[in-house]
Amino acid sequence: MSAFDYESGLTLYQRTVENKSNEIPAVRALLDVLDIADSIVTLDALHCQKATLSALISRGADYLVQVKANQKTLYKAVTSCFDTAFEEEKNLPEDVQ
């Protein structure tokens, strides 16, 4: 697991996560070490957890996280937002689309 700063091209933090351990507590511990205020943090679907995302918000970060269909209620809510947006776009005048 690593924390990478896109602008500088530097790896800020790197940690080996054992095969049978879980990345989730390691990422949460990492949030206590790094100053992520005013940053955009990207995470894979494993970290689409209320506690992790709340920790990002409380530290002043924005985030982009993948949502997979195995979180059925969340996945349905997210996809329905996009479905609605695409339907509304179809009703715009052609020169606005």
Short mmCIF file of C-alpha atoms in Angstrom, two decimals:
data_model
loop_
_atom_site.label_atom_id
_atom_site.label_comp_id
_atom_site.label_asym_id
_atom_site.label_seq_id
_atom_site.Cartn_x
_atom_site.Cartn_y
_atom_site.Cartn_z
CA MET A 1 0.00 0.00 0.00
CA SER A 2 1.31 3.46 -0.77
CA ALA A 3 0.42 7.13 -0.73
CA PHE A 4 1.56 8.91 -3.88
CA ASP A 5 1.65 12.66 -4.53
CA TYR A 6 0.75 13.16 -8.17
CA GLU A 7 2.07 16.73 -8.43
CA SER A 8 5.55 15.98 -7.10
CA GLY A 9 5.73 12.43 -8.39
CA LEU A 10 6.87 11.24 -4.97
CA THR A 11 5.75 8.28 -2.91
CA LEU A 12 4.95 9.80 0.48
CA TYR A 13 4.39 6.58 2.35
CA GLN A 14 4.74 2.90 1.60
CA ARG A 15 3.87 -0.10 3.71
CA THR A 16 3.76 -3.83 3.07
CA VAL A 17 0.41 -5.35 3.92
CA GLU A 18 0.68 -9.03 4.78
CA ASN A 19 -1.21 -11.53 2.62
CA LYS A 20 -3.84 -12.39 5.20
CA SER A 21 -4.19 -8.94 6.71
CA ASN A 22 -6.53 -6.24 5.60
CA GLU A 23 -5.65 -2.96 3.93
CA ILE A 24 -8.54 -1.12 5.57
CA PRO A 25 -6.92 -0.56 9.00
CA ALA A 26 -3.60 0.22 7.30
CA VAL A 27 -5.19 2.99 5.24
CA ARG A 28 -6.99 4.40 8.26
CA ALA A 29 -3.69 4.49 10.17
CA LEU A 30 -2.07 6.23 7.21
CA LEU A 31 -4.67 8.99 7.41
CA ASP A 32 -3.36 9.80 10.90
CA VAL A 33 0.17 10.29 9.54
CA LEU A 34 -0.35 12.37 6.40
CA ASP A 35 -1.61 15.94 6.07
CA ILE A 36 -4.34 15.41 3.49
CA ALA A 37 -6.27 18.67 3.98
CA ASP A 38 -7.25 20.19 0.62
CA SER A 39 -6.17 17.02 -1.18
CA ILE A 40 -8.06 14.67 -3.46
CA VAL A 41 -7.58 11.09 -2.29
CA THR A 42 -8.29 8.20 -4.67
CA LEU A 43 -9.15 4.77 -3.31
CA ASP A 44 -10.23 1.45 -4.74
CA ALA A 45 -13.57 -0.17 -3.89
CA LEU A 46 -12.17 -1.97 -0.84
CA HIS A 47 -12.04 1.40 0.92
CA CYS A 48 -15.60 2.43 0.12
CA GLN A 49 -16.40 2.26 3.84
CA LYS A 50 -18.26 4.85 5.92
CA ALA A 51 -15.51 5.07 8.55
CA THR A 52 -12.75 5.59 5.98
CA LEU A 53 -14.63 8.18 3.97
CA SER A 54 -15.74 10.01 7.13
CA ALA A 55 -12.09 10.13 8.23
CA LEU A 56 -11.15 11.74 4.92
CA ILE A 57 -13.88 14.36 5.25
CA SER A 58 -12.97 15.16 8.86
CA ARG A 59 -9.37 15.76 7.76
CA GLY A 60 -10.43 18.21 5.05
CA ALA A 61 -9.85 15.96 2.05
CA ASP A 62 -12.03 15.23 -0.94
CA TYR A 63 -12.10 11.72 -2.36
CA LEU A 64 -12.78 9.64 -5.42
CA VAL A 65 -13.65 6.04 -4.65
CA GLN A 66 -14.80 3.15 -6.79
CA VAL A 67 -18.21 1.65 -6.05
CA LYS A 68 -18.88 -1.96 -7.03
CA ALA A 69 -22.13 -3.86 -7.41
CA ASN A 70 -21.42 -6.01 -4.33
CA GLN A 71 -22.55 -3.02 -2.24
CA LYS A 72 -26.03 -3.30 -3.74
CA THR A 73 -27.84 -0.41 -2.05
CA LEU A 74 -25.01 2.07 -2.57
CA TYR A 75 -24.38 0.91 -6.15
CA LYS A 76 -28.06 1.31 -7.02
CA ALA A 77 -28.19 4.80 -5.48
CA VAL A 78 -25.08 5.93 -7.39
CA THR A 79 -26.12 4.47 -10.74
CA SER A 80 -29.62 5.93 -10.43
CA CYS A 81 -28.08 9.41 -10.03
CA PHE A 82 -26.21 8.95 -13.29
CA ASP A 83 -29.27 7.48 -15.02
CA THR A 84 -31.27 10.56 -14.01
CA ALA A 85 -28.53 12.92 -15.20
CA PHE A 86 -28.29 11.18 -18.58
CA GLU A 87 -32.07 11.25 -19.00
CA GLU A 88 -32.14 14.98 -18.22
CA GLU A 89 -29.34 15.59 -20.73
CA LYS A 90 -31.44 13.98 -23.49
CA ASN A 91 -34.07 16.69 -22.94
CA LEU A 92 -31.64 19.60 -23.41
CA PRO A 93 -31.65 21.56 -26.65
CA GLU A 94 -29.15 20.12 -29.11
CA ASP A 95 -26.79 23.12 -28.92
CA VAL A 96 -26.44 22.68 -25.13
CA GLN A 97 -25.63 18.95 -25.11
#
